[in-house]
XYZ file of C-alpha atoms in Angstrom:
130
model
C 140.877 149.033 97.230
C 144.033 147.042 96.577
C 146.111 150.205 96.869
C 144.377 151.087 100.126
C 145.064 147.624 101.507
C 148.720 147.984 100.497
C 148.822 151.324 102.314
C 147.444 149.739 105.487
C 149.980 146.909 105.251
C 152.877 149.340 104.784
C 151.663 151.517 107.641
C 151.245 148.506 109.928
C 154.654 147.002 109.181
C 156.313 150.373 109.792
C 154.464 150.714 113.094
C 155.413 147.176 114.151
C 159.071 148.021 113.525
C 159.046 151.207 115.609
C 156.630 150.428 118.476
C 158.388 148.843 121.414
C 156.883 146.715 124.155
C 158.765 144.693 126.779
C 162.045 146.113 125.510
C 161.700 145.054 121.876
C 159.823 146.043 118.726
C 156.361 144.469 118.593
C 157.244 143.161 115.139
C 159.486 140.646 116.868
C 156.463 138.926 118.399
C 155.179 135.935 116.468
C 151.504 136.906 116.772
C 152.202 140.297 115.177
C 154.232 138.626 112.437
C 151.299 136.301 111.709
C 148.916 139.253 111.411
C 151.296 141.006 109.016
C 151.748 137.820 106.975
C 147.978 137.349 106.706
C 147.653 140.970 105.599
C 150.375 140.488 102.977
C 148.628 137.407 101.600
C 145.346 139.307 101.263
C 147.070 142.243 99.554
C 148.989 140.051 97.103
C 145.943 137.936 96.269
C 143.868 141.073 95.763
C 146.481 142.478 93.405
C 146.584 139.328 91.263
C 142.792 139.021 91.081
C 142.494 142.699 90.148
C 145.240 142.366 87.527
C 143.438 139.458 85.893
C 140.170 141.383 85.713
C 141.944 144.465 84.351
C 143.764 142.371 81.753
C 140.487 140.822 80.559
C 138.835 144.226 80.233
C 141.880 145.743 78.480
C 142.086 142.882 75.988
C 138.411 143.244 75.090
C 137.529 139.775 76.367
C 134.329 139.089 78.303
C 135.165 139.781 81.935
C 131.893 139.671 83.857
C 132.965 136.741 86.008
C 136.454 138.106 86.671
C 135.150 141.565 87.581
C 132.615 140.156 90.028
C 135.206 137.828 91.517
C 137.655 140.700 91.925
C 135.081 142.986 93.524
C 133.916 140.276 95.900
C 137.385 139.172 97.007
C 139.028 142.580 97.215
C 136.122 144.113 99.158
C 136.395 141.481 101.862
C 140.203 141.383 101.815
C 140.496 145.161 102.247
C 138.258 145.018 105.306
C 140.237 142.081 106.748
C 143.494 143.969 106.238
C 142.082 147.020 108.023
C 140.825 144.880 110.906
C 144.241 143.248 111.348
C 145.890 146.643 111.040
C 143.789 147.809 113.971
C 144.811 144.719 115.938
C 148.494 145.503 115.479
C 148.130 149.245 116.056
C 145.953 148.848 119.111
C 144.156 151.894 120.455
C 146.226 154.423 118.471
C 144.685 153.112 115.222
C 141.217 154.178 116.350
C 142.139 157.759 117.203
C 141.469 160.750 114.986
C 145.187 161.586 115.084
C 146.119 158.402 113.210
C 145.366 157.817 109.507
C 144.315 154.180 109.876
C 140.699 155.126 110.512
C 140.547 156.811 107.081
C 141.445 153.513 105.420
C 138.857 151.649 107.476
C 136.141 154.112 106.481
C 137.218 153.878 102.838
C 137.171 150.070 102.998
C 133.589 150.083 104.300
C 132.405 152.586 101.688
C 134.214 150.900 98.799
C 132.867 147.498 99.809
C 129.322 148.773 99.297
C 129.965 150.709 96.084
C 128.756 148.996 92.893
C 127.383 146.030 94.841
C 128.707 144.375 97.962
C 130.687 141.132 98.169
C 127.544 139.043 98.599
C 126.013 140.451 95.421
C 129.150 139.776 93.399
C 129.611 136.304 94.867
C 126.068 135.552 93.710
C 126.970 136.885 90.242
C 129.952 134.525 90.055
C 127.734 131.608 91.113
C 125.223 132.505 88.388
C 128.026 132.723 85.792
C 129.278 129.294 86.881
C 125.751 127.848 86.812
C 125.641 126.888 90.475
């Protein structure tokens, strides 16, 4: 999911650089820059949370809490990144000719696989005793 979110970010930034509106690239507009920055924050946070969970598993340490936290956060973040990607792309992102819809479908399917974000958030709460 983190790799998919990175793919959407890369695709969106490239599109913002090439798509022109009002005589300039749409990436020059502050609102588009904010969307891309929010996407980058979600991707980077997802990567660090996933790395921590992977490190715990690889080192043989108990990782139930970290795995649930990673699944919960990354599931939601991937969907947010796709939604913002669609905002920047506009109508072209919803067409069959563009690859963005594949990422959106993958984000929805991956979010439900092995328990959704709500399930894993509940698991973290149980692990923390709250």
